[in-house]
Amino acid sequence: MEIDELYQTIILDHSKRPRNFGELPPPATKGEGYNPSCGDEVVVFISQSPQGTIEQVRFTGQACAICTASTSLMTTQVKGKTVAEALGLKRTFIDFLTQDAIPATGLGNLQALAGVKKFPQRLKCATLGWHALEGALKTNVG
Amino acid sequence: MVVNSLAERYRADFPILDQKVNGFPLVYLDNAASTQHPNCVIDEIARYYREDHANVHRGIHALSSRSTKLYEDARARAARFLGAASADSIIFTRGTTEGINLVATSWGTAHLGPGDVILITEMEHHANLIPWQIAARRTGASLQYLAVHGDEGTIDWSDLERLLSQNRVRLLAFTHISNSLGCINPVRAICATARRHGVTTLVDAAQSAGHAPINVQELDCDFLVFSGHKCCGPTGIGILYGNPAVLDDMQPYQFGGEMISRVTYESADWKPGPHRFEAGTPHIAGAIGLNVAMDYLETIGRPAIQANDHHLGEVAYERLSRLPGIRILGPRRERAGLISFQLGATHAHDLVAYADQFGIALRGGHHCNQPLMRKLGLQATARASFYFYNTESEIDRLVEVLEAAIKYFGA
Ligand SMILES: Cc1ncc(COP(=O)(O)O)c(C=O)c1O
């Protein structure tokens, strides 16, 4: 069924057992994502190394399976990346979900969210964590 | 029994219900958001556009007088539908939301000031909450709430007497039927208490006008609002009833054509009666469609619809309450025909997406009740809401699909 394309096994797995779930204490920065249509909220915490790479990333929040899984998968992908690389990945991911015929190159297991293409009303769910990430990356430390 | 016989008799009037969604027969359970339209409403709107359309109250020509008559007939029908003494107390609006904004602006500006209290309940839809927040901010009045207790969503209405005598309450605005809890507030008793204290009342009848008999003279409310699209009528049209004593000295809400009597370059004065509140060209076809919808509902009879609602609401409560891990909002008995619930740890959006794959239309979210959901420690619930064309077997189908969803999303 079409629904199985949306809720792939890896999505259900990450929604039930989200990776990197929890908070990071300051001086980690945080960014918030809020979806007014359903009240879903995620908060993403980031700590950066002196070299400017993402050292640790965690998230909290209560959200639907798509949002939780997407945010969880995101945390597994951005660790070790520079700010520019992480923001580039965000753009690629959103393009992949919103435009036709965008190759999944470099997306790794984020490809599991391809089903969202057929459920455009869930796009917001799939990208909420990424917007929160961007917020955390753009918050100035200290 | 009344039950199911309503669906048996009237379901075929709704062409939209006869379709498959994702390969399954459509089970439309999102009636609290918007109901569907019977053929008679759809046909009359098409007929009006084919044969009678022109602007109202303006032309001397034949089409304009026909459309004016149809528009004013709809007003007269709305008065009968609500038990109002005169069509002059019926104002056409875009819907419940605009009706409340009209009252909050026009009545609020003239009657509220520092030290005054606007009293509403914690179960109000955002439409009956935010306009009062804004009115309070603008006038210096304060906004207070009658508390909702527990998942049952009960309000201790016996406390009303005390609240009204201890505070300078000017306005009491509350919903007749809650769109998220499905509870039914005792409008008549509430308005009687308010009347004793000289408090103006507004009843949000969005969920009740098409579901229960309403007589504004018996209820003795000052304002009552509802939307056409929640009672078989079109979107973009609604009714505001205003008690003539209150309406007479109210200032207009918007300004422009239709609502004036004499205009100079320096100033203007207003038409009397409801036209003062209807600036610009109204939603004529909407009013005409709503007229037919109200007529249709009166043929079925709102007491019969109400009994059917109660039955479907209680059946749904009984059958859903057997699902493991379910949390149902609202009272067990004496409930309206809607049920909101949370199913284990599964998020409402996931449930709704899942049910949709089996042709079932539910609503998932905060139902425009964010503060209430927060108070109950919920973010979102799924909601099934019924109308007289729904059947018990559709509830069974819902239960079946929810059982499958538990397996699908379960831990
Ligand atoms: C209780 C209640 N009040 C107000 C509204 C707002 O109605 P509308 O969007 O038609 O203006 C609704 C609709 O959801 C409702 O259920």
Short mmCIF file of C-alpha atoms in Angstrom, two decimals, chain B residues 8-397:
data_model
loop_
_atom_site.label_atom_id
_atom_site.label_comp_id
_atom_site.label_asym_id
_atom_site.label_seq_id
_atom_site.Cartn_x
_atom_site.Cartn_y
_atom_site.Cartn_z
CA GLU B 8 -31.20 5.02 5.30
CA ARG B 9 -33.57 7.78 4.28
CA TYR B 10 -31.25 10.67 3.62
CA ARG B 11 -27.77 9.44 2.79
CA ALA B 12 -28.60 9.09 -0.89
CA ASP B 13 -29.24 12.85 -1.01
CA PHE B 14 -25.47 13.41 -0.67
CA PRO B 15 -23.74 12.53 -3.95
CA ILE B 16 -20.24 13.13 -2.56
CA LEU B 17 -20.58 10.27 -0.08
CA ASP B 18 -20.91 7.75 -2.88
CA GLN B 19 -17.27 7.41 -3.86
CA LYS B 20 -14.16 5.43 -3.17
CA VAL B 21 -11.10 6.94 -1.57
CA ASN B 22 -7.86 5.03 -1.91
CA GLY B 23 -9.86 2.07 -3.14
CA PHE B 24 -12.27 1.96 -0.18
CA PRO B 25 -15.80 3.36 0.21
CA LEU B 26 -15.54 6.84 1.67
CA VAL B 27 -16.34 7.03 5.39
CA TYR B 28 -16.68 10.74 6.03
CA LEU B 29 -16.21 11.45 9.72
CA ASP B 30 -15.03 15.06 9.63
CA ASN B 31 -18.41 16.71 9.96
CA ALA B 32 -17.43 18.97 12.83
CA ALA B 33 -15.01 20.65 10.44
CA SER B 34 -17.51 20.84 7.60
CA THR B 35 -20.58 18.89 6.57
CA GLN B 36 -21.52 17.77 3.05
CA HIS B 37 -24.23 19.09 0.77
CA PRO B 38 -27.47 17.46 -0.32
CA ASN B 39 -28.50 17.67 -3.98
CA CYS B 40 -31.19 20.24 -3.22
CA VAL B 41 -28.58 22.75 -1.99
CA ILE B 42 -26.18 22.12 -4.86
CA ASP B 43 -29.01 22.33 -7.41
CA GLU B 44 -30.48 25.53 -6.04
CA ILE B 45 -27.12 27.31 -6.11
CA ALA B 46 -26.61 26.23 -9.73
CA ARG B 47 -30.17 27.24 -10.61
CA TYR B 48 -29.71 30.65 -9.02
CA TYR B 49 -26.56 31.30 -11.05
CA ARG B 50 -28.21 30.06 -14.22
CA GLU B 51 -31.45 31.98 -13.85
CA ASP B 52 -31.59 34.69 -11.21
CA HIS B 53 -28.24 36.21 -10.41
CA ALA B 54 -27.82 39.98 -10.08
CA ASN B 55 -26.72 42.23 -7.26
CA VAL B 56 -29.14 42.72 -4.38
CA HIS B 57 -30.92 45.89 -3.23
CA ARG B 58 -29.54 47.89 -6.13
CA GLY B 59 -31.26 47.26 -9.40
CA ILE B 60 -34.80 48.01 -10.35
CA HIS B 61 -34.62 45.32 -12.99
CA ALA B 62 -36.16 41.88 -12.83
CA LEU B 63 -33.06 39.85 -11.97
CA SER B 64 -32.09 42.16 -9.17
CA SER B 65 -35.52 42.00 -7.63
CA ARG B 66 -35.49 38.21 -7.87
CA SER B 67 -32.10 37.86 -6.23
CA THR B 68 -33.07 40.42 -3.58
CA LYS B 69 -36.18 38.45 -2.78
CA LEU B 70 -34.25 35.17 -2.55
CA TYR B 71 -31.63 36.80 -0.33
CA GLU B 72 -34.23 38.28 2.01
CA ASP B 73 -36.21 35.02 2.02
CA ALA B 74 -33.07 33.36 3.34
CA ARG B 75 -32.96 35.93 6.15
CA ALA B 76 -36.57 35.21 7.04
CA ARG B 77 -35.87 31.48 6.99
CA ALA B 78 -32.87 31.94 9.28
CA ALA B 79 -35.12 33.82 11.71
CA ARG B 80 -37.55 30.89 11.77
CA PHE B 81 -34.67 28.39 12.01
CA LEU B 82 -33.48 30.13 15.17
CA GLY B 83 -36.88 31.05 16.58
CA ALA B 84 -36.15 34.77 16.27
CA ALA B 85 -39.14 37.11 16.37
CA SER B 86 -38.02 39.13 13.35
CA ALA B 87 -35.79 38.82 10.31
CA ASP B 88 -34.34 42.18 11.36
CA SER B 89 -32.27 40.44 14.00
CA ILE B 90 -30.54 38.22 11.41
CA ILE B 91 -27.21 39.40 10.00
CA PHE B 92 -25.44 37.54 7.24
CA THR B 93 -21.74 37.00 7.90
CA ARG B 94 -18.95 34.90 6.41
CA GLY B 95 -19.37 32.44 9.26
CA THR B 96 -19.06 31.94 13.00
CA THR B 97 -15.64 33.57 13.11
CA GLU B 98 -16.80 36.76 11.44
CA GLY B 99 -19.94 36.89 13.57
CA ILE B 100 -17.89 36.83 16.77
CA ASN B 101 -15.41 39.37 15.43
CA LEU B 102 -18.32 41.64 14.52
CA VAL B 103 -19.70 41.49 18.06
CA ALA B 104 -16.28 41.83 19.68
CA THR B 105 -15.56 44.91 17.59
CA SER B 106 -18.91 46.69 17.31
CA TRP B 107 -20.46 45.78 20.63
CA GLY B 108 -17.15 45.43 22.48
CA THR B 109 -15.82 48.87 21.61
CA ALA B 110 -18.99 50.56 22.85
CA HIS B 111 -19.59 48.53 26.00
CA LEU B 112 -16.23 47.45 27.40
CA GLY B 113 -13.77 49.49 29.41
CA PRO B 114 -11.16 49.24 32.15
CA GLY B 115 -12.41 47.20 35.10
CA ASP B 116 -14.91 45.28 32.99
CA VAL B 117 -14.67 41.52 32.60
CA ILE B 118 -15.26 39.35 29.55
CA LEU B 119 -16.00 35.84 30.73
CA ILE B 120 -15.50 32.84 28.44
CA THR B 121 -14.74 29.15 29.05
CA GLU B 122 -11.52 27.19 28.69
CA MET B 123 -13.11 25.04 25.98
CA GLU B 124 -13.68 27.83 23.46
CA HIS B 125 -12.61 27.48 19.84
CA HIS B 126 -9.93 30.02 18.89
CA ALA B 127 -12.73 31.88 17.07
CA ASN B 128 -14.43 32.58 20.39
CA LEU B 129 -11.21 33.30 22.26
CA ILE B 130 -8.82 35.44 20.26
CA PRO B 131 -11.38 38.15 19.35
CA TRP B 132 -11.94 38.58 23.12
CA GLN B 133 -8.22 38.71 23.86
CA ILE B 134 -7.97 41.51 21.33
CA ALA B 135 -11.12 43.28 22.56
CA ALA B 136 -9.76 43.13 26.12
CA ARG B 137 -6.43 44.56 25.02
CA ARG B 138 -8.10 47.34 23.09
CA THR B 139 -10.62 48.39 25.72
CA GLY B 140 -8.72 47.72 28.95
CA ALA B 141 -11.22 45.05 30.01
CA SER B 142 -9.90 41.79 31.38
CA LEU B 143 -10.54 38.29 30.05
CA GLN B 144 -11.43 35.55 32.52
CA TYR B 145 -12.12 31.86 32.06
CA LEU B 146 -14.52 29.32 33.47
CA ALA B 147 -12.32 26.29 34.17
CA VAL B 148 -12.70 22.95 32.43
CA HIS B 149 -12.11 19.94 34.69
CA GLY B 150 -10.53 16.67 33.62
CA ASP B 151 -10.78 14.71 30.40
CA GLU B 152 -14.56 14.72 30.80
CA GLY B 153 -14.36 18.44 30.23
CA THR B 154 -16.94 19.42 32.78
CA ILE B 155 -17.45 23.01 33.74
CA ASP B 156 -18.81 23.76 37.17
CA TRP B 157 -21.64 26.00 36.02
CA SER B 158 -22.89 26.37 39.59
CA ASP B 159 -19.89 28.66 40.05
CA LEU B 160 -21.28 31.07 37.47
CA GLU B 161 -23.57 32.84 39.94
CA ARG B 162 -20.62 33.66 42.21
CA LEU B 163 -18.37 34.79 39.34
CA LEU B 164 -21.06 37.06 37.98
CA SER B 165 -21.81 38.66 41.33
CA GLN B 166 -18.18 39.18 42.32
CA ASN B 167 -16.88 40.62 39.07
CA ARG B 168 -18.02 43.36 36.76
CA VAL B 169 -18.76 40.87 34.00
CA ARG B 170 -20.18 42.57 30.90
CA LEU B 171 -20.18 39.69 28.48
CA LEU B 172 -20.38 35.93 28.74
CA ALA B 173 -19.42 34.10 25.54
CA PHE B 174 -19.48 30.30 25.40
CA THR B 175 -19.95 27.39 23.07
CA HIS B 176 -23.15 25.37 22.99
CA ILE B 177 -21.40 22.15 21.89
CA SER B 178 -17.64 21.79 22.24
CA ASN B 179 -15.91 20.86 18.99
CA SER B 180 -13.18 18.91 20.78
CA LEU B 181 -14.89 17.52 23.88
CA GLY B 182 -18.32 16.84 22.46
CA CYS B 183 -20.00 18.05 25.65
CA ILE B 184 -23.22 20.04 25.57
CA ASN B 185 -23.47 23.15 27.71
CA PRO B 186 -26.80 24.04 29.36
CA VAL B 187 -27.37 27.20 27.34
CA ARG B 188 -30.76 28.08 28.72
CA ALA B 189 -29.77 27.94 32.38
CA ILE B 190 -26.52 29.80 31.67
CA CYS B 191 -28.30 32.60 29.83
CA ALA B 192 -30.93 32.85 32.57
CA THR B 193 -28.22 33.34 35.19
CA ALA B 194 -26.48 35.91 33.01
CA ARG B 195 -29.77 37.73 32.44
CA ARG B 196 -30.36 38.04 36.20
CA HIS B 197 -27.00 39.79 36.46
CA GLY B 198 -27.56 41.99 33.43
CA VAL B 199 -24.73 40.30 31.55
CA THR B 200 -24.84 40.20 27.74
CA THR B 201 -24.48 36.68 26.28
CA LEU B 202 -23.05 35.26 23.08
CA VAL B 203 -23.65 31.61 22.16
CA ASP B 204 -21.28 29.92 19.71
CA ALA B 205 -23.68 27.56 17.96
CA ALA B 206 -21.21 26.45 15.25
CA GLN B 207 -21.52 22.82 16.35
CA SER B 208 -25.15 22.92 17.38
CA ALA B 209 -27.24 24.93 14.91
CA GLY B 210 -27.47 22.01 12.50
CA HIS B 211 -27.62 19.39 15.24
CA ALA B 212 -30.13 20.52 17.84
CA PRO B 213 -33.32 22.55 17.96
CA ILE B 214 -32.53 26.18 18.73
CA ASN B 215 -34.89 28.91 19.78
CA VAL B 216 -33.17 32.15 20.69
CA GLN B 217 -36.24 33.50 22.45
CA GLU B 218 -36.45 30.48 24.72
CA LEU B 219 -32.71 30.48 25.28
CA ASP B 220 -32.90 34.23 25.91
CA CYS B 221 -29.40 34.89 24.57
CA ASP B 222 -28.28 38.24 23.17
CA PHE B 223 -26.13 36.96 20.34
CA LEU B 224 -25.91 33.58 18.65
CA VAL B 225 -23.62 32.68 15.76
CA PHE B 226 -23.19 29.77 13.38
CA SER B 227 -21.67 28.81 10.02
CA GLY B 228 -23.59 27.53 7.01
CA HIS B 229 -20.96 24.97 6.09
CA LYS B 230 -21.43 23.01 9.32
CA CYS B 231 -25.12 22.40 8.61
CA CYS B 232 -25.31 21.32 4.94
CA GLY B 233 -24.94 24.87 3.63
CA PRO B 234 -22.18 26.54 1.62
CA THR B 235 -18.90 27.88 2.98
CA GLY B 236 -18.47 31.64 3.26
CA ILE B 237 -21.91 32.27 4.72
CA GLY B 238 -23.05 32.35 8.32
CA ILE B 239 -25.60 33.90 10.62
CA LEU B 240 -25.33 36.29 13.50
CA TYR B 241 -28.51 36.63 15.51
CA GLY B 242 -28.68 39.75 17.65
CA ASN B 243 -31.32 40.57 20.24
CA PRO B 244 -33.03 43.71 18.85
CA ALA B 245 -32.54 45.61 22.09
CA VAL B 246 -28.78 45.09 21.81
CA LEU B 247 -28.49 45.37 18.04
CA ASP B 248 -30.28 48.70 17.78
CA ASP B 249 -27.55 50.84 19.26
CA MET B 250 -24.63 48.92 17.78
CA GLN B 251 -22.26 50.67 15.42
CA PRO B 252 -21.38 49.13 12.03
CA TYR B 253 -18.50 46.71 11.68
CA GLN B 254 -17.38 47.57 8.16
CA PHE B 255 -18.18 50.54 5.98
CA GLY B 256 -19.07 50.95 2.32
CA GLY B 257 -21.96 50.29 0.01
CA GLU B 258 -25.26 48.68 1.04
CA MET B 259 -25.02 49.78 4.66
CA ILE B 260 -25.49 53.55 4.31
CA SER B 261 -28.54 55.73 3.93
CA ARG B 262 -27.23 59.25 3.17
CA VAL B 263 -23.66 60.03 2.18
CA THR B 264 -21.94 63.36 1.64
CA TYR B 265 -18.25 64.09 1.06
CA GLU B 266 -18.01 64.85 4.77
CA SER B 267 -20.01 62.11 6.43
CA ALA B 268 -22.51 59.31 6.18
CA ASP B 269 -25.24 57.74 8.21
CA TRP B 270 -26.30 54.15 8.40
CA LYS B 271 -29.23 52.09 7.38
CA PRO B 272 -31.27 50.66 10.22
CA GLY B 273 -31.52 46.96 11.00
CA PRO B 274 -29.32 44.18 9.79
CA HIS B 275 -28.22 45.92 6.59
CA ARG B 276 -26.11 48.29 8.66
CA PHE B 277 -23.82 45.32 9.37
CA GLU B 278 -23.61 44.03 5.80
CA ALA B 279 -21.28 46.35 3.94
CA GLY B 280 -20.58 45.55 0.30
CA THR B 281 -22.03 42.89 -1.97
CA PRO B 282 -22.86 39.87 0.18
CA HIS B 283 -22.50 36.16 -0.57
CA ILE B 284 -25.92 35.99 -2.23
CA ALA B 285 -25.65 32.43 -3.54
CA GLY B 286 -24.38 31.37 -0.12
CA ALA B 287 -27.45 32.78 1.61
CA ILE B 288 -29.72 31.13 -0.95
CA GLY B 289 -27.96 27.79 -0.54
CA LEU B 290 -28.17 28.11 3.23
CA ASN B 291 -31.90 28.76 2.98
CA VAL B 292 -32.39 25.43 1.21
CA ALA B 293 -30.07 23.70 3.70
CA MET B 294 -32.09 25.01 6.66
CA ASP B 295 -35.31 23.95 4.97
CA TYR B 296 -33.85 20.51 4.36
CA LEU B 297 -32.80 20.15 8.00
CA GLU B 298 -36.23 21.24 9.17
CA THR B 299 -37.78 18.53 7.01
CA ILE B 300 -35.67 15.91 8.74
CA GLY B 301 -36.23 17.61 12.07
CA ARG B 302 -33.46 18.70 14.38
CA PRO B 303 -34.86 16.71 17.33
CA ALA B 304 -34.41 13.57 15.22
CA ILE B 305 -30.90 14.66 14.21
CA GLN B 306 -30.05 15.33 17.84
CA ALA B 307 -31.27 11.88 18.94
CA ASN B 308 -29.29 10.31 16.12
CA ASP B 309 -26.16 12.27 17.15
CA HIS B 310 -26.47 11.18 20.78
CA HIS B 311 -26.85 7.60 19.71
CA LEU B 312 -23.87 7.63 17.34
CA GLY B 313 -21.79 9.51 19.94
CA GLU B 314 -22.54 6.95 22.64
CA VAL B 315 -22.04 3.98 20.33
CA ALA B 316 -18.69 5.42 19.26
CA TYR B 317 -17.71 5.98 22.89
CA GLU B 318 -18.60 2.39 23.86
CA ARG B 319 -16.84 0.77 20.92
CA LEU B 320 -13.75 2.97 20.92
CA SER B 321 -13.30 2.70 24.67
CA ARG B 322 -12.50 -1.01 24.22
CA LEU B 323 -9.37 -0.21 22.23
CA PRO B 324 -6.19 -0.71 24.27
CA GLY B 325 -4.46 2.48 25.34
CA ILE B 326 -7.20 4.83 24.17
CA ARG B 327 -7.86 8.11 25.95
CA ILE B 328 -11.21 9.67 25.06
CA LEU B 329 -12.11 13.26 25.77
CA GLY B 330 -15.53 14.44 26.87
CA PRO B 331 -18.40 12.87 28.77
CA ARG B 332 -19.50 9.28 28.36
CA ARG B 333 -23.21 10.07 28.24
CA GLU B 334 -25.19 13.00 26.99
CA ARG B 335 -22.59 13.65 24.37
CA ALA B 336 -22.78 15.18 20.96
CA GLY B 337 -21.99 13.19 17.84
CA LEU B 338 -18.25 13.65 17.92
CA ILE B 339 -15.42 11.94 19.72
CA SER B 340 -11.80 12.98 20.10
CA PHE B 341 -9.20 10.61 21.36
CA GLN B 342 -5.58 9.73 21.67
CA LEU B 343 -4.49 6.20 20.89
CA GLY B 344 -1.49 5.08 22.93
CA ALA B 345 1.65 6.89 21.89
CA THR B 346 0.56 7.13 18.27
CA HIS B 347 0.42 10.70 17.06
CA ALA B 348 -2.92 11.93 15.72
CA HIS B 349 -1.44 12.87 12.35
CA ASP B 350 -0.13 9.37 11.83
CA LEU B 351 -3.50 7.88 12.75
CA VAL B 352 -5.34 10.23 10.41
CA ALA B 353 -2.95 9.47 7.55
CA TYR B 354 -3.38 5.77 8.21
CA ALA B 355 -7.19 5.94 8.35
CA ASP B 356 -7.22 7.95 5.11
CA GLN B 357 -5.54 5.06 3.33
CA PHE B 358 -8.69 3.08 4.13
CA GLY B 359 -11.05 5.78 2.96
CA ILE B 360 -11.84 7.16 6.43
CA ALA B 361 -11.76 10.95 6.81
CA LEU B 362 -10.84 11.99 10.35
CA ARG B 363 -9.42 15.19 11.71
CA GLY B 364 -6.16 15.26 13.61
CA GLY B 365 -4.72 18.20 15.44
CA HIS B 366 -5.58 20.65 18.19
CA HIS B 367 -9.00 21.45 16.65
CA CYS B 368 -8.41 25.16 17.22
CA ASN B 369 -8.32 24.48 20.95
CA GLN B 370 -4.61 24.90 21.66
CA PRO B 371 -4.91 26.18 25.25
CA LEU B 372 -7.36 23.41 26.17
CA MET B 373 -5.13 20.72 24.66
CA ARG B 374 -2.15 22.12 26.55
CA LYS B 375 -4.14 22.12 29.77
CA LEU B 376 -5.08 18.46 29.24
CA GLY B 377 -1.43 17.65 28.52
CA LEU B 378 -2.19 16.78 24.91
CA GLN B 379 -0.72 18.12 21.74
CA ALA B 380 -3.16 16.76 19.29
CA THR B 381 -6.03 14.31 19.17
CA ALA B 382 -7.78 12.45 16.39
CA ARG B 383 -11.47 13.25 16.04
CA ALA B 384 -14.36 11.43 14.43
CA SER B 385 -17.48 13.56 14.03
CA PHE B 386 -20.82 12.36 12.74
CA TYR B 387 -23.86 13.67 10.97
CA PHE B 388 -27.22 12.08 10.30
CA TYR B 389 -25.95 10.38 7.14
CA ASN B 390 -23.37 8.36 9.08
CA THR B 391 -24.12 4.81 10.18
CA GLU B 392 -23.16 2.47 12.98
CA SER B 393 -21.37 0.25 10.50
CA GLU B 394 -19.10 3.19 9.68
CA ILE B 395 -18.19 3.31 13.37
CA ASP B 396 -17.40 -0.41 13.22
CA ARG B 397 -15.21 0.23 10.21
#
